[in-house]
XYZ file of C-alpha atoms in Angstrom:
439
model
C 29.023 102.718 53.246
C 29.328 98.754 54.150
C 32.329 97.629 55.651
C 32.971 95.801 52.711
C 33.596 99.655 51.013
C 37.263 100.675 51.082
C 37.523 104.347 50.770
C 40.488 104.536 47.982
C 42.900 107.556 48.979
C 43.163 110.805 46.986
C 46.452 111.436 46.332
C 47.207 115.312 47.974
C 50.680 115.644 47.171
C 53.244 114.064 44.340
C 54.251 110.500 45.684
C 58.076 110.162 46.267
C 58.205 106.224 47.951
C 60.191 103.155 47.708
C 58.438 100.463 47.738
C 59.251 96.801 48.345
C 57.135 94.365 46.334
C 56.048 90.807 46.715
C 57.860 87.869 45.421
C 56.368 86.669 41.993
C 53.593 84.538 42.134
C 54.013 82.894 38.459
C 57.865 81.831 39.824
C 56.810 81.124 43.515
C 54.351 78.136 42.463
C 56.495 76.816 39.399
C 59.358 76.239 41.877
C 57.063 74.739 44.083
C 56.167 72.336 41.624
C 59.345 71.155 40.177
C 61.231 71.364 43.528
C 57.913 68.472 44.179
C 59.025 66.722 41.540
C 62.862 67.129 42.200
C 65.634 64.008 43.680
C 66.412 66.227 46.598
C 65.237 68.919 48.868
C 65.068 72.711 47.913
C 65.166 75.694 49.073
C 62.228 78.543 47.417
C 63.320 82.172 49.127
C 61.345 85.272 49.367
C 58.457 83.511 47.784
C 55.286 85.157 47.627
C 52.997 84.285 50.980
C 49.463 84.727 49.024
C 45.864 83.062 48.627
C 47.352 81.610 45.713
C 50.756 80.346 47.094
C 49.259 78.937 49.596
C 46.883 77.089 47.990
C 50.014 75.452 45.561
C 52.102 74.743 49.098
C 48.793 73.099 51.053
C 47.693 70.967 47.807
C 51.630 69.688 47.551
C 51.511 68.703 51.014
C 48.196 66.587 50.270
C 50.320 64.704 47.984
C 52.837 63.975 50.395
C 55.117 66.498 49.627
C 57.083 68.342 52.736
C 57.009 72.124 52.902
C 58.587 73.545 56.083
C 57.801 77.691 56.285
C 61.023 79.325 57.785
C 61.853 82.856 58.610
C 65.306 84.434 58.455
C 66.375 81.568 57.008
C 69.861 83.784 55.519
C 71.664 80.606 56.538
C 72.306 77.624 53.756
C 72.067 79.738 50.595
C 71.522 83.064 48.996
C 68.288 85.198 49.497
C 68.177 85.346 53.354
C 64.621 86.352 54.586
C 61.537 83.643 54.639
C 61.744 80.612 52.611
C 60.205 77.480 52.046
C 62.595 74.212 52.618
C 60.592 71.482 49.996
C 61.167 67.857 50.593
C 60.120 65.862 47.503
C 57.857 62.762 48.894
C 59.587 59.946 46.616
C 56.599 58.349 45.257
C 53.296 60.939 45.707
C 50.476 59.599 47.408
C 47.149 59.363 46.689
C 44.074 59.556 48.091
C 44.172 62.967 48.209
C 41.869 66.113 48.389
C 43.572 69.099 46.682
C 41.695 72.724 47.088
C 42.451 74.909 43.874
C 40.251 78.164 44.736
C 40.110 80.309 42.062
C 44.085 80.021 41.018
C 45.206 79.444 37.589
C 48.271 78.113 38.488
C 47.202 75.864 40.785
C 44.221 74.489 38.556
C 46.299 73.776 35.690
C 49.740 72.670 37.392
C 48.747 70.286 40.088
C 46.337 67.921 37.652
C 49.987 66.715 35.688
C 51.492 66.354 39.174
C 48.795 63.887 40.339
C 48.999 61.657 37.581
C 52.403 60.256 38.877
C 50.415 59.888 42.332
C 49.551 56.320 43.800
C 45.883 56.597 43.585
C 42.659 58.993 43.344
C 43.684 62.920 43.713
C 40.111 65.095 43.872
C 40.265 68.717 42.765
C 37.606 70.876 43.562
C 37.756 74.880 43.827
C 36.069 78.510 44.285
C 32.804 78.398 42.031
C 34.778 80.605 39.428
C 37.060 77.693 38.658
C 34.062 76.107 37.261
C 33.682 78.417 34.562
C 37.719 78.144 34.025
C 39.032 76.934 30.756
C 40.610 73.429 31.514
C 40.301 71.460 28.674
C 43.480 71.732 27.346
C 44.843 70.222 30.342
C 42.321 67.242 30.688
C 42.325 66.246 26.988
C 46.402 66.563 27.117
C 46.411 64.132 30.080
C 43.887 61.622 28.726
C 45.910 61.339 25.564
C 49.483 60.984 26.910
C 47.212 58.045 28.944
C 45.766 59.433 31.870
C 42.610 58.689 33.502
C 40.394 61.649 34.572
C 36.959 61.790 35.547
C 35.134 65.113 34.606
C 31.845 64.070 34.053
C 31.975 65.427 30.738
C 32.246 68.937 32.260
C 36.249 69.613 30.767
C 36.530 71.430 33.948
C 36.000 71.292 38.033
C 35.272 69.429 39.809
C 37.276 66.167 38.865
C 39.047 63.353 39.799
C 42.610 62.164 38.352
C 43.352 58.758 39.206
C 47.215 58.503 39.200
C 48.980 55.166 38.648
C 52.131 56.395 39.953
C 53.708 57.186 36.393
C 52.493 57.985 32.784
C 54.146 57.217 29.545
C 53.861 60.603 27.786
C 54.959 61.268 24.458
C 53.485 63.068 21.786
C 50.337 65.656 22.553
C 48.490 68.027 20.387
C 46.376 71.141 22.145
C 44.533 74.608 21.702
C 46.375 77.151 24.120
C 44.702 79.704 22.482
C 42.827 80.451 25.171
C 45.414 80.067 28.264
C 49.442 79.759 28.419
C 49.203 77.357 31.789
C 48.394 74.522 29.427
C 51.398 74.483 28.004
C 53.757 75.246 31.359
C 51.716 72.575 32.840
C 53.021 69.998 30.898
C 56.361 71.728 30.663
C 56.962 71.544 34.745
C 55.703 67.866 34.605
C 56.905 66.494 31.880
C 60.736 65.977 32.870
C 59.049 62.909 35.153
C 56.866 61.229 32.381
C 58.856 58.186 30.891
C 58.892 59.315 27.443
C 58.790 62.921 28.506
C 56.646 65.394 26.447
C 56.173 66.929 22.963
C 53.613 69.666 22.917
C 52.194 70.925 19.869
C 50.057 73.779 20.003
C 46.862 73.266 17.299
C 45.325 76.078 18.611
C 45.634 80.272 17.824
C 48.185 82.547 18.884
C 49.283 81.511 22.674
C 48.672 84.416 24.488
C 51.298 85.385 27.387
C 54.189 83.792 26.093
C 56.508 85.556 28.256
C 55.140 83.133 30.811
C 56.001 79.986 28.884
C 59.268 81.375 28.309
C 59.801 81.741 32.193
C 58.801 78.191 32.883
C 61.367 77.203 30.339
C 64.135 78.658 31.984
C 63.058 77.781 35.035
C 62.979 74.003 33.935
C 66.271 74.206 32.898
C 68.015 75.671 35.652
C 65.865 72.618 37.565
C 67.891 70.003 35.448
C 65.648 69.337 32.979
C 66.517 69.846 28.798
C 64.041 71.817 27.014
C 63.457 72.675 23.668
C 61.554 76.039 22.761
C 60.641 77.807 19.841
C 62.166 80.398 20.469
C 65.703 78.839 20.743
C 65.366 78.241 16.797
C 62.903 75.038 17.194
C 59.767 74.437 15.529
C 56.796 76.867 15.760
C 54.829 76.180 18.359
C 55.949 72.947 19.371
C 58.063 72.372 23.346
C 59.498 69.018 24.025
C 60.943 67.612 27.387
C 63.155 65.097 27.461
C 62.747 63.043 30.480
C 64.814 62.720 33.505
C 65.407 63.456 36.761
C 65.343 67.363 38.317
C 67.177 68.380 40.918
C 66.570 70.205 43.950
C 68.101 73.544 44.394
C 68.322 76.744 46.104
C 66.097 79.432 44.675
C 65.406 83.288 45.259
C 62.405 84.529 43.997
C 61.726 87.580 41.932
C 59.797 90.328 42.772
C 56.372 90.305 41.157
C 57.063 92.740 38.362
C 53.233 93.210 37.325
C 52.122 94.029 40.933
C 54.787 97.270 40.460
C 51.932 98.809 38.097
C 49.298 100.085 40.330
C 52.821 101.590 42.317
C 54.789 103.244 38.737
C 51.107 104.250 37.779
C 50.789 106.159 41.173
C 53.750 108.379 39.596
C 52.259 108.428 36.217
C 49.272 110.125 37.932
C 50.940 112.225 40.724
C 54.083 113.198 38.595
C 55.870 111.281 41.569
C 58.622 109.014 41.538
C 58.476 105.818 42.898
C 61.227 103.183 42.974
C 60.690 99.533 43.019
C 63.810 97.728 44.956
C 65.424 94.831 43.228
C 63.908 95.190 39.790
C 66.073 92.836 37.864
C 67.433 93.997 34.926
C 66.819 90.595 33.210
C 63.843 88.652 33.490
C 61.267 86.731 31.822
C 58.507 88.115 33.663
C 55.323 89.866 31.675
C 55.984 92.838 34.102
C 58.964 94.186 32.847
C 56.812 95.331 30.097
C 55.557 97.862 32.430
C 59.016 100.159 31.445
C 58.344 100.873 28.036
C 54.447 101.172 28.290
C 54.342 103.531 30.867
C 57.481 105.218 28.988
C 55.155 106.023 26.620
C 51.775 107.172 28.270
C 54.078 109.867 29.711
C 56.930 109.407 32.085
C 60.328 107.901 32.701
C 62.336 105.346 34.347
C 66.214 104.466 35.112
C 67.711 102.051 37.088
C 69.198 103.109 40.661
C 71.366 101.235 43.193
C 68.121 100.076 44.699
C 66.070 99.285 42.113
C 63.650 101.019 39.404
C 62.829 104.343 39.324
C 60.109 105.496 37.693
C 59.081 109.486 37.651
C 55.649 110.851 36.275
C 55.300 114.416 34.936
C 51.884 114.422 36.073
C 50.132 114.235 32.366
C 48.828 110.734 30.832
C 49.005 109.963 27.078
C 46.622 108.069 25.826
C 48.016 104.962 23.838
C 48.018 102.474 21.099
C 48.630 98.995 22.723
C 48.829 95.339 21.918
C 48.887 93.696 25.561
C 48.591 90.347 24.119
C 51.689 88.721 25.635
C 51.065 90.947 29.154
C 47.504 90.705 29.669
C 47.540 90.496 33.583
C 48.512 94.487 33.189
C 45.493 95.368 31.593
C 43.284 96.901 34.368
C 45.788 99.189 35.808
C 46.878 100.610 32.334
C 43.332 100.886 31.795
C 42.414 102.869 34.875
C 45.720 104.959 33.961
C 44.286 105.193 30.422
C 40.780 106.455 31.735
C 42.821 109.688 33.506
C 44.476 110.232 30.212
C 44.726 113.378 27.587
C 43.843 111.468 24.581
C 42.260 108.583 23.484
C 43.386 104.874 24.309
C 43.265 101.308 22.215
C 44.424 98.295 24.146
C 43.774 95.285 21.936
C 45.347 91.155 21.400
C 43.316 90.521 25.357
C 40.255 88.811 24.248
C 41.341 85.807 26.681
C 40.950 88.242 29.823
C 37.214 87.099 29.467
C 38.345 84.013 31.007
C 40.124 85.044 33.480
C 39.224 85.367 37.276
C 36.186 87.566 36.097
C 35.783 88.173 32.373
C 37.827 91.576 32.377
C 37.046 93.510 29.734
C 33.495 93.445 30.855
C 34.324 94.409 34.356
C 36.612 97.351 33.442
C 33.742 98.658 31.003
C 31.162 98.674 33.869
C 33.108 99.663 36.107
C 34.886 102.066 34.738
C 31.703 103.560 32.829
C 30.049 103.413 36.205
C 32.085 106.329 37.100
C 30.903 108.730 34.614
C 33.644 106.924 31.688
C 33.822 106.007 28.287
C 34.407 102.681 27.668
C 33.976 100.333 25.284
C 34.349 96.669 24.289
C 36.317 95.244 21.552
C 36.148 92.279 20.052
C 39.705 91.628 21.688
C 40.054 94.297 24.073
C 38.997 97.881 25.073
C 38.619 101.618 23.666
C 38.743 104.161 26.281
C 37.987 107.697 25.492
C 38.890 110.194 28.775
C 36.350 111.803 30.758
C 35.800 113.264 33.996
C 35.044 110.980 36.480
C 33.281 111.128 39.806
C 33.242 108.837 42.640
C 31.227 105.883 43.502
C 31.555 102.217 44.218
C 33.996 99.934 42.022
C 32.959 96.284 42.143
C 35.864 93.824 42.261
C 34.394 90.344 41.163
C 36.629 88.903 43.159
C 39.844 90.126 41.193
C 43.042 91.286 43.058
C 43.540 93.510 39.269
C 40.321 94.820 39.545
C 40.966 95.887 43.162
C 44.033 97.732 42.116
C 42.579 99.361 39.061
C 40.115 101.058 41.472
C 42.399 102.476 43.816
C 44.508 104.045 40.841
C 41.625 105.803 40.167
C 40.840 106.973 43.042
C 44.269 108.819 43.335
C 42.318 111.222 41.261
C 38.787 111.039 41.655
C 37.251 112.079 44.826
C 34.794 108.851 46.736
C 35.932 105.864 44.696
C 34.620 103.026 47.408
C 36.826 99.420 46.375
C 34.540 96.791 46.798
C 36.288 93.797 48.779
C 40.061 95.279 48.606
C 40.593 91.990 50.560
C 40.801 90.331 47.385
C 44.643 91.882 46.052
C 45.183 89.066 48.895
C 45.892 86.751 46.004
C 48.906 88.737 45.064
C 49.030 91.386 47.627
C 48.505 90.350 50.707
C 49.100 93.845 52.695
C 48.100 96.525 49.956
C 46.214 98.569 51.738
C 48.713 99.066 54.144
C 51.344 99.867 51.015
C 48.594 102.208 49.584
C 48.640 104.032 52.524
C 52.129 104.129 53.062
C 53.065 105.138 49.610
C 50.909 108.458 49.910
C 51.951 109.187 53.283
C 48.843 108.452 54.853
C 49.347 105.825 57.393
């Protein structure tokens, strides 16, 4: 074994653990962005301290933008704990050199930003954001009258050359194949003079629980929104423009990093309570409740959180994940330790996410004596036993996780790179450990 081989734990006993996760990434760089784009300073508490967030903070900052990191900063709002004071920079600057790695967010959200820059903004990022779908960000741009240079790639590397403002208006895109095109424009779009009208041309937008999250959080920023699902047109979000305001902000816990934790119950028949679980939200994660509900255990609100119990058998299930794709490979790794047979379908854009993920998961997963097969918009797993081995990553935090739910139960799973759930996760091993008692 390399030391690039993390030896996932076995679980020996039921877990029983409370478990403090992460602040959302999804919220943590939106209210980045529009507290960038706000009249006045913000506060963002408990955001998430990640690859990814960082990334969003350090290419704000090329722009101009300030971003002082406090701790224990309990004083001047709610939330308490670390937080991020953001001091809009007026008028952005350009030149500037942004880094994007491999983060959707970023890579989609920042190109919108720059257009209102004073000059030349360069992305550039991991060599997986090559292969990224941006498209439907650089075509939007060029036709609300931006000028991007691509060479002809519709992708990374490229160079936006912002004039300081953009007239917007009217757009027409395919999000079939990402949500971020659309909250891209929708966290900008409050600053364009004519504002925004996006009309989706494309298929069915997956992960619309997203959208719906940048929505709200536009509006509680200031800015007037309307939605579909607020009784407007299908598939059609307009901003009307004006100014946003800064404001104080506690982040949510990152609901979808809860399912390796809730699965660790599902495959124990622990219990395992996630503190401050709100009980309304727009995240994707929430989702987590009534799937794992029905592969086999339970879950109640407590006066800390979440509580979710296993019984210690899996059901197979039946699953459209469309809207909640990111949760795929851990309810696949659960699925692969289940009784009965599992469908998870509607997750034919996971090919184009940080690594195409169906493919991984079938490799991977098969790799360790499964049965797994592709679909042509997600995955059929049929339950067998499994034996250890190494689980290749791809550089995916969800992969990572995936692997060490499976090695709860199989003996010499060896996690390839764990060092990636840095992206999300920045101390999971550690909160592997500690959930089964092991540190």
């Amino acid at each position: 074994m390399t030391d690039s081989l993390w030896p996932a734990p076995v679980a020996t006993a039921a877990v029983d653990a409370t478990v403090t996760i992460p602040g959302s990434k999804s919220a943590t760089n939106r209210a980045l962005v529009l507290a960038a784009l706000a009249d006045g300073p913000g506060w963002v508490r408990r955001p998430l301290r990640s690859r990814d967030s960082q990334l969003m903070a350090d290419g704000l900052r090329a722009l101009g933008v300030g971003i002082e990191e406090t701790v224990n900063a309990a004083s001047g709002g709610t939330g308490g704990g670390e937080a991020w004071r953001v001091i809009p920079a007026g008028r952005l600057r350009g030149p500037a050199q942004v880094d994007v790695g491999n983060a959707g967010t970023v890579m989609r959200f920042l190109p919108p930003l720059a257009v209102l820059a004073d000059g030349a903004v360069h992305f550039d990022g991991d060599p997986r954001s090559y292969e990224r779908p941006q498209h439907g960000v650089i075509d939007a741009l060029r036709a609300l009258g931006a000028r991007i240079d691509d060479g002809g790639r519709g992708g990374f590397p490229l160079t936006v050359h912002g004039t300081g403002s953009l007239d917007g208006g009217t757009v027409e895109l395919d999000a079939s194949s990402s949500s971020q095109f659309i909250s891209a424009l929708l966290l900008s779009g409050a600053r364009y003079n004519n504002g925004v009208e996006i009309r989706n041309i494309g298929g069915t937008v997956p992960s619309l629980p997203h959208i719906r999250m940048t929505v709200d959080m536009v509006r509680k920023a200031g800015g007037q929104v309307d939605a579909p699902e607020d009784g407007g047109e299908k598939d059609v979000w307009r901003v009307t423009p004006g100014a946003l305001i800064g404001r104080d902000l506690v982040v949510e816990p990152d609901l979808s990093n809860a399912a390796p934790f809730f699965a660790a119950a599902l495959v124990t028949g622990g219990r395992v309570t996630v503190r401050d679980w709100p009980k309304h939200t727009y995240q994707p994660g929430d989702q987590l409740r009534e799937i794992y509900t029905r592969m086999g255990g339970s879950c109640r609100f407590s006066d800390e959180g979440l509580e979710f119990t296993g019984t210690g058998r899996i059901h197979g299930i039946e699953a459209d994940l469309h809207d909640v794709g990111e949760l795929t490979p851990v309810i696949a790794a659960v699925a692969a330790l289940a009784d009965s047979e599992s469908h998870l379908y509607g997750i034919a854009h996971l090919r184009l996410h940080e690594t195409d993920r169906l493919a991984a998961l079938a490799k991977e997963i098969n790799d360790l004596g499964g049965n797994v097969t592709e679909t042509e918009d997600g995955l059929r797993i049929r339950p067998r036993t499994l034996h250890g081995g190494v689980f290749h990553t791809y550089e995916d935090h969800r992969l990572a996780t995936a692997a060490a739910v499976l090695g709860l139960a199989v003996k010499g799973v060896e996690v390839e790179n764990v060092a990636t759930t840095a992206k999300t996760l920045p101390d999971f091993p550690q909160m592997w450990a500690d959930l089964l008692g092991q540190s």
